[in-house]
Coordinates of C-alpha atoms and ligand atoms in Angstrom, one line a residue:
X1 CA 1.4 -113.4 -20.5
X2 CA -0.4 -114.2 -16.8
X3 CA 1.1 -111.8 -13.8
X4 CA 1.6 -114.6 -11.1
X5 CA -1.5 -113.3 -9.0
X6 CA -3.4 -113.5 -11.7
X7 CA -2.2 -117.1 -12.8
X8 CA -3.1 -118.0 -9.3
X9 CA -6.7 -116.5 -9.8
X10 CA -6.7 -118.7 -13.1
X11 CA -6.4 -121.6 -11.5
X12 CA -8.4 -120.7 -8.6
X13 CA -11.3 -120.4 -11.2
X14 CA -10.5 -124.0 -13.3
X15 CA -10.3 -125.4 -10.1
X16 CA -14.3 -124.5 -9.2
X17 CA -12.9 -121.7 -6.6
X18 CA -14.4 -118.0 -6.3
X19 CA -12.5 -114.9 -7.3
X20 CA -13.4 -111.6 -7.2
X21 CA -11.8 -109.0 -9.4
X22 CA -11.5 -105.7 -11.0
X23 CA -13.7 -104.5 -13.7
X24 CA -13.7 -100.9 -15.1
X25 CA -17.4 -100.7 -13.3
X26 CA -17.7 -102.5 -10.1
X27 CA -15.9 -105.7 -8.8
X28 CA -17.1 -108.8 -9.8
X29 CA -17.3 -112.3 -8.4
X30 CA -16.0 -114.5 -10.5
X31 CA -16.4 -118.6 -11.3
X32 CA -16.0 -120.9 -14.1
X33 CA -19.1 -120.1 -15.7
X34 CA -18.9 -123.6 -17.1
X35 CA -19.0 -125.0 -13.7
X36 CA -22.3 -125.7 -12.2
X37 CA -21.1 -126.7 -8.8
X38 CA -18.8 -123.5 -8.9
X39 CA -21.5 -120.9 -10.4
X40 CA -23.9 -122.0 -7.3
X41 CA -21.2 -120.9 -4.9
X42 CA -21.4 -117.4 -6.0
X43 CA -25.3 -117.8 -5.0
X44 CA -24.5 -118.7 -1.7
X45 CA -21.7 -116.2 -1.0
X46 CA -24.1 -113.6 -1.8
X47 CA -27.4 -114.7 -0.9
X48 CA -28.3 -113.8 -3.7
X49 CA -32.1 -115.5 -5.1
X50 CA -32.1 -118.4 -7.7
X51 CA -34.2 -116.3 -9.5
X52 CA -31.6 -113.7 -10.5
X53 CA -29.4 -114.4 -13.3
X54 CA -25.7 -113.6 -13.6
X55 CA -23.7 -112.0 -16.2
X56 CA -20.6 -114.1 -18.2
X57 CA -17.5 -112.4 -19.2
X58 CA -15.8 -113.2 -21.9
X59 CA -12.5 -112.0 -24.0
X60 CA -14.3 -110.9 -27.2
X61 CA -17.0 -111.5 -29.7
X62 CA -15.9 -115.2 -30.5
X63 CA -16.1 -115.9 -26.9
X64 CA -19.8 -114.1 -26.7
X65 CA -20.2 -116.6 -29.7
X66 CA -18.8 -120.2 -27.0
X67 CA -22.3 -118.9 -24.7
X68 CA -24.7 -117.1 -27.8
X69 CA -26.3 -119.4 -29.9
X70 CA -27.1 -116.2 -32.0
X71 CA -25.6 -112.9 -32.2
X72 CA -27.6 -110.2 -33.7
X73 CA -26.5 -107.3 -36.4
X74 CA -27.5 -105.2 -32.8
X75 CA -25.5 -106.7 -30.9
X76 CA -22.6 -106.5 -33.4
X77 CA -22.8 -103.3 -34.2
X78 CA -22.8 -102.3 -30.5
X79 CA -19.7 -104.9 -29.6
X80 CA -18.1 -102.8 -32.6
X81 CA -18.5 -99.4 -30.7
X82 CA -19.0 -100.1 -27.1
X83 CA -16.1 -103.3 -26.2
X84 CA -14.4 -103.9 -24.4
X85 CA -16.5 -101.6 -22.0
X86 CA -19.4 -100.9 -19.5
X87 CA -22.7 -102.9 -21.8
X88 CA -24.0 -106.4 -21.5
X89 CA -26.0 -107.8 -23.5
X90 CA -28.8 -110.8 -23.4
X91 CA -28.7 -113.2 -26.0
X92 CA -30.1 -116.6 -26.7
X93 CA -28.2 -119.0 -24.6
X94 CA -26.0 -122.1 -25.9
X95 CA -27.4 -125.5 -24.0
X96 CA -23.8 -125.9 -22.3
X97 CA -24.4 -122.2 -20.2
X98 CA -26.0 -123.9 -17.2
X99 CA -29.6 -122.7 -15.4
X100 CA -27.2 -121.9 -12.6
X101 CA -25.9 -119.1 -14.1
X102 CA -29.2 -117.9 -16.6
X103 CA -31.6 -118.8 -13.6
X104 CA -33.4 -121.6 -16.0
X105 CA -33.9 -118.8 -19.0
X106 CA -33.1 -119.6 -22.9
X107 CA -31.1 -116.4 -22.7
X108 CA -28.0 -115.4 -21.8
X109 CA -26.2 -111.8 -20.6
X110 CA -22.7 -111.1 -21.7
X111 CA -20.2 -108.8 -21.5
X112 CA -16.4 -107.8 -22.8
X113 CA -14.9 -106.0 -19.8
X114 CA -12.3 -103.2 -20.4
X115 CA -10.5 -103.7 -17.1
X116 CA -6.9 -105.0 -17.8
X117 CA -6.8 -107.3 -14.9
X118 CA -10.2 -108.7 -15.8
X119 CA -9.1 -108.8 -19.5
X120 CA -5.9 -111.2 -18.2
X121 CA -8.3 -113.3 -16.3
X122 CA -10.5 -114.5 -18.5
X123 CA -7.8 -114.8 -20.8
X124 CA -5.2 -117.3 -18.3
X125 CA -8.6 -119.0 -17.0
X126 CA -9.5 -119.4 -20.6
X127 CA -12.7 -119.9 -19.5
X128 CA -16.0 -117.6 -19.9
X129 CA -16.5 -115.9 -16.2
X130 CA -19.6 -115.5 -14.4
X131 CA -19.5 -112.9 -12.4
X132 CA -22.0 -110.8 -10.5
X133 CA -21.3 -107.4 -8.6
X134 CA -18.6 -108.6 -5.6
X135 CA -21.7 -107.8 -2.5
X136 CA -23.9 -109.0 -0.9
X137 CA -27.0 -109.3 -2.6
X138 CA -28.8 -105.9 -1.8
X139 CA -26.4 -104.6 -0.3
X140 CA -23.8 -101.6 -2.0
X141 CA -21.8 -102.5 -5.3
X142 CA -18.1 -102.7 -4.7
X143 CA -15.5 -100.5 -6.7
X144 CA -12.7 -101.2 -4.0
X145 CA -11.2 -104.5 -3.0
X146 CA -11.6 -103.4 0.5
X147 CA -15.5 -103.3 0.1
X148 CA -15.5 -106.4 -1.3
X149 CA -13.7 -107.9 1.8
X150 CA -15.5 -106.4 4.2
X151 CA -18.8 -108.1 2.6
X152 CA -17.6 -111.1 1.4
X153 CA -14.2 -111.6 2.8
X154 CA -14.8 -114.8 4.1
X155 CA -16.2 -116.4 1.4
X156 CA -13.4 -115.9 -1.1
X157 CA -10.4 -117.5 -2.5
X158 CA -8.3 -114.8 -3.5
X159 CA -9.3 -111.2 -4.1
X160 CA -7.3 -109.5 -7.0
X161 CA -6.8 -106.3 -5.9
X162 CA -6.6 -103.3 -9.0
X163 CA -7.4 -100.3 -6.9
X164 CA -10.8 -97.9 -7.1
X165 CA -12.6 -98.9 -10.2
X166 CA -13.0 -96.2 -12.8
X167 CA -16.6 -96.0 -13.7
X168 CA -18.3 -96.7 -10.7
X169 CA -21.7 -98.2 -11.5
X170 CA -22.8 -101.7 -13.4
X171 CA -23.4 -101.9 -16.6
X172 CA -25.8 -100.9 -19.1
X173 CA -27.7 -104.1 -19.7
X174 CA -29.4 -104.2 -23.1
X175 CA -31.8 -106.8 -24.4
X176 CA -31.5 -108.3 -27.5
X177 CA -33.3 -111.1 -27.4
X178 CA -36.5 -109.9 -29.2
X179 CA -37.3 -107.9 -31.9
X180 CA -36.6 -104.8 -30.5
X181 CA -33.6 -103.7 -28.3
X182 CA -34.9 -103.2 -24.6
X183 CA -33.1 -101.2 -21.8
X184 CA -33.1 -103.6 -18.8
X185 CA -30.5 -101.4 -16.4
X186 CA -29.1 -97.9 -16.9
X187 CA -25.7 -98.0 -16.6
X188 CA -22.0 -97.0 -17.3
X189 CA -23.1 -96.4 -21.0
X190 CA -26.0 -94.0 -21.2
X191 CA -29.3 -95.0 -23.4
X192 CA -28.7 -91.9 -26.0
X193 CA -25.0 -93.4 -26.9
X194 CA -26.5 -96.8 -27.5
X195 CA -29.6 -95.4 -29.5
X196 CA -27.5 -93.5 -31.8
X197 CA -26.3 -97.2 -32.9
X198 CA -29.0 -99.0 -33.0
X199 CA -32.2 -96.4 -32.3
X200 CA -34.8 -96.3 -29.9
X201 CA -34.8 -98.7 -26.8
X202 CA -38.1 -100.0 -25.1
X203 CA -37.4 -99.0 -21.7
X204 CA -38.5 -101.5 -18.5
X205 CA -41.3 -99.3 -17.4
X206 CA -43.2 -99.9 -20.8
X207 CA -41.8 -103.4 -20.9
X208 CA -43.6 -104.0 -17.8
X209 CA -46.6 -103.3 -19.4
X210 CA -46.9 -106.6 -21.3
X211 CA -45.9 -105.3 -25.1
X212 CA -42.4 -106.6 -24.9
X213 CA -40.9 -109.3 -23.3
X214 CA -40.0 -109.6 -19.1
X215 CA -38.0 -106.5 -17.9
X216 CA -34.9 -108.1 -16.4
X217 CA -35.4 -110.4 -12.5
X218 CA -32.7 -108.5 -11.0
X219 CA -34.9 -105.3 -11.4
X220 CA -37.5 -106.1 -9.3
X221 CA -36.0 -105.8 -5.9
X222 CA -34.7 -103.0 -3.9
X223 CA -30.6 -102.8 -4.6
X224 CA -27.4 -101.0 -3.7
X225 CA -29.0 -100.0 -0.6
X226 CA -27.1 -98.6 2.7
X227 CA -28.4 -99.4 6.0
X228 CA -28.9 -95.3 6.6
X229 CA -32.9 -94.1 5.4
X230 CA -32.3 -91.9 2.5
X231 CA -33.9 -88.6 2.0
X232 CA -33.8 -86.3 -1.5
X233 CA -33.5 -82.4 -1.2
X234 CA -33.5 -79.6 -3.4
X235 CA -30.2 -77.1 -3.2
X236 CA -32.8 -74.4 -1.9
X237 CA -33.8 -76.5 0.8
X238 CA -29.8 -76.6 2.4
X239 CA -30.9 -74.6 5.2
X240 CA -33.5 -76.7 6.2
X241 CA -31.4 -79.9 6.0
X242 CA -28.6 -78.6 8.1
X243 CA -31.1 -77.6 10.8
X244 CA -32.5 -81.1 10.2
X245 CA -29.4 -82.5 10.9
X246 CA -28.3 -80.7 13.7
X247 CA -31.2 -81.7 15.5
X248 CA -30.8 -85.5 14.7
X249 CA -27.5 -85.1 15.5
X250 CA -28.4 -83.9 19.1
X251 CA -30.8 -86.5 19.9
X252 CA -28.3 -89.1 19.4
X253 CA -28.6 -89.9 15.8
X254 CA -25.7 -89.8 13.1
X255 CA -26.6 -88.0 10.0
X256 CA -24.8 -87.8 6.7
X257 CA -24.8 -85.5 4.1
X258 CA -24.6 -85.8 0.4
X259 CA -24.4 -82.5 -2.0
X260 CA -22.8 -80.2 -4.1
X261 CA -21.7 -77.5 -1.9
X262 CA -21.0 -78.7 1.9
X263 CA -19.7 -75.4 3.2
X264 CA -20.7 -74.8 6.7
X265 CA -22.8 -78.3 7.5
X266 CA -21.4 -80.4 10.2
X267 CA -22.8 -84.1 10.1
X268 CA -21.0 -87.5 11.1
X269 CA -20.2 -88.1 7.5
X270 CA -20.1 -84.9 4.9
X271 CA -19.8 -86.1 1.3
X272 CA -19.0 -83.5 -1.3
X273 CA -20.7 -85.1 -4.0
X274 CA -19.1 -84.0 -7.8
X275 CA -21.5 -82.0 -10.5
X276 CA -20.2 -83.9 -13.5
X277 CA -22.4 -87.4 -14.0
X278 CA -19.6 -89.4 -14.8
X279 CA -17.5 -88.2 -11.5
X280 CA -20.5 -88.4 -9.5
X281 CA -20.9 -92.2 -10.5
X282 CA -17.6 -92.9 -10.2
X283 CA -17.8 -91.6 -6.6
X284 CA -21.4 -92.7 -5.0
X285 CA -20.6 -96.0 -4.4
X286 CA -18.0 -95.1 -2.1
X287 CA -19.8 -92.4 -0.8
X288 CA -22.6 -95.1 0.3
X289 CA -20.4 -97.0 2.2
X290 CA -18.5 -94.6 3.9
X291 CA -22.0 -94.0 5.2
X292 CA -22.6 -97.3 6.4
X293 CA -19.3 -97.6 7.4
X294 CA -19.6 -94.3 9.8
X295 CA -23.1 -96.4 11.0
X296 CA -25.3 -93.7 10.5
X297 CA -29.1 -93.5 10.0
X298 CA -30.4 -90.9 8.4
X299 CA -28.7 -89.2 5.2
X300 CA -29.8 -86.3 3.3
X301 CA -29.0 -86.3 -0.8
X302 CA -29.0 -83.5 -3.2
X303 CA -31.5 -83.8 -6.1
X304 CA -29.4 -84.6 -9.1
X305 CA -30.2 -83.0 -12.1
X306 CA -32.7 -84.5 -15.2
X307 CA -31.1 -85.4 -18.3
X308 CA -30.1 -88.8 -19.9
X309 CA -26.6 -88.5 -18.7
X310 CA -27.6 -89.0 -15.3
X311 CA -30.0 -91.6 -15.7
X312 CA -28.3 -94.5 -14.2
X313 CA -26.9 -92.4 -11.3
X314 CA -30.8 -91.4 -10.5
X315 CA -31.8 -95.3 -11.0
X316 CA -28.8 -96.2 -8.2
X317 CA -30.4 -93.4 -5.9
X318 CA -33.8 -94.4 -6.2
X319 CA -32.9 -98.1 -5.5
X320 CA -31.0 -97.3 -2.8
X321 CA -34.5 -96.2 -1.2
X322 CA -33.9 -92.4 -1.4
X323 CA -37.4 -91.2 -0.5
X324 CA -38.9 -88.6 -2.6
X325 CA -37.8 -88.5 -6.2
X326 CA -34.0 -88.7 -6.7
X327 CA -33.7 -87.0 -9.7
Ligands
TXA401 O1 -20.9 -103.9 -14.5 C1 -21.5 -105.0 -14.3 O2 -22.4 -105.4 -15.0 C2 -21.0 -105.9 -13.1 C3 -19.6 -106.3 -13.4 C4 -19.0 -107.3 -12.3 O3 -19.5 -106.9 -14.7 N1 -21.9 -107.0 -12.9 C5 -23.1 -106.9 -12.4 O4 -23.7 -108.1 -12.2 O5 -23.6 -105.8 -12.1 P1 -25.1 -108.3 -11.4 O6 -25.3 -109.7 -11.2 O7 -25.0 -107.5 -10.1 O8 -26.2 -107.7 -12.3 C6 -26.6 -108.5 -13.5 C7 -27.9 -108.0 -14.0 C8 -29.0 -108.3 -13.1 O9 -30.0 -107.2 -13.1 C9 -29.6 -109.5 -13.8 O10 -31.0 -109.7 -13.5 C10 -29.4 -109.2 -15.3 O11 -28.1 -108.6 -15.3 N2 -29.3 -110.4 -16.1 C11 -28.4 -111.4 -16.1 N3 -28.7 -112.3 -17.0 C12 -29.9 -112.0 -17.6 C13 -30.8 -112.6 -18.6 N4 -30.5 -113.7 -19.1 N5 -31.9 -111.9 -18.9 C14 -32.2 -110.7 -18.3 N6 -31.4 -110.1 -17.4 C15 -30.3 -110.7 -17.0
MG402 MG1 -25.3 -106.4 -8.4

């Protein structure tokens, strides 16, 4: 059964139009992933570089099998545990995936989206969706529809609308495409879950080295960034900041604030940020455009701690240019 507004968005998408919609991480924009004509639209929209290849979404693991030539024990063992839900995987590609959407590489990232309204998407388009994050390329993820109109209103057929999304950040992207599993992007799944089913992951930084293959292209450039510079802080430091502040604040400048414990600083934009990992992700995106969204220039963010569970928040930091270590 297709909801009408998502029937519409069906047909918006066999049509060769662009859709963006709800996923349990960020929004996506979505095309027929099929469609060459339709998959280079999503390229333009964003700005996004040819170079940087885009993610399909399917219904389950027969539909990973319409794009995967092959899929690996690996990757079934993790499809068992982990979908529908925040993990992509890259697999060798099927000839009819076009270069549009893998950037010209034999290989091809998928991924079974939890999301209900995604989930009924795919499944009235009955077509494999392309989809990257619904932003302009370098610019903040989306996990509300309004964010997504504000940066790519214009360019859109329809937006479906499902409210704040529930994880927050992308998705874990694994590798499985050699012969052994490689972390290309912390994300909504944390690296210890995934190595507990199928053990250790290469990481990028030693993947970069030249033992394994090429970490993944969307890696290599600075992300997710706010239009604010972004400094780290330790809690001890808090008395520093809010002097810091003040005094930006005074010469004309608009200051934001991201921490734990905001009692008694006064800044254009003071974010209580949460201590859990999973709350905090669910929250930063938000938190970055409320930023930009309040123009300021300068933002101050609290360390977060070490400790797997906050790896991909740390990774989102440090690519949003915080200065100075995030974690
Ligand atoms: O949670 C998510 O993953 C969201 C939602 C909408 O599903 N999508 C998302 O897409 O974050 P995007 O395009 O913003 O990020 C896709 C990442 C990029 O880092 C890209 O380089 C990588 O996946 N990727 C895609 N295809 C690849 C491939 N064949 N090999 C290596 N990396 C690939
Ligand atoms: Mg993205």
């Amino acid at each position: 059964m297709c909801a009408a507004a998502v029937e519409e968005a069906a047909a918006i998408i066999r049509a060769g139009g662009l859709v963006a919609f709800p996923t349990e991480t960020v929004y996506g924009l979505g095309a027929d992933a099929l469609n060459t004509i339709a998959v280079g639209r999503i390229y333009v929209a964003k700005g996004r570089p040819a170079f940087n290849p885009l993610i399909v979404h399917v219904d389950d693991v027969e539909g990973v099998r319409t794009v995967a030539r092959h899929v690996p024990p690996m990757a079934e063992a993790l499809a068992e545990v982990f979908w529908p839900g925040p993990l992509t995987l890259v697999l060798p590609k099927r000839p009819l995936v076009p270069d549009a959407v893998t950037a010209g590489l034999d290989s091809v990232a998928v991924r079974v989206p939890a999301h209900a309204v995604a989930r009924m998407l795919i499944a009235c388009a009955q077509r494999p969706i392309a989809a990257p994050s619904a932003n302009a390329s370098t610019r903040v993820s989306p996990t509300t529809a309004a964010h997504v109109v504000q940066q790519l209103g214009a360019s859109l057929d329809l937006i479906l609308d499902g409210g704040p999304t529930s994880v927050g950040i992308e998705s874990t992207v694994v590798d499985l495409t050699g012969p052994r599993p490689v972390l290309l992007r912390p994300g909504g799944i944390p690296r210890d879950a995934i190595e507990r089913v199928v053990g250790e992951l290469v990481l990028v930084s030693s993947a970069a080295r030249g033992d394994v293959p090429l970490p993944s292209p969307g890696m290599m450039e600075r992300h997710y960034a706010p239009q604010a510079q972004l400094v780290a802080f330790d809690a001890e430091e808090r008395d520093d900041i809010a002097a810091r502040i003040a005094a930006h604040e005074r010469s004309g400048g608009r200051a934001a604030l991201l921490a734990h414990d905001v009692d008694d600083v006064t800044a254009t934009c003071v974010l209580s940020m949460p201590r859990d990992s999973e709350a905090y992700a669910r929250k930063l995106y938000a938190a970055l455009h409320t930023i930009d969204d309040a123009q300021c220039d300068l933002a101050f963010v609290e360390r977060v701690p070490f400790g797997v569970q906050w790896d991909a928040v740390r990774d989102r930091l440090r690519r949003a240019g915080v200065a100075g270590d995030a974690g």
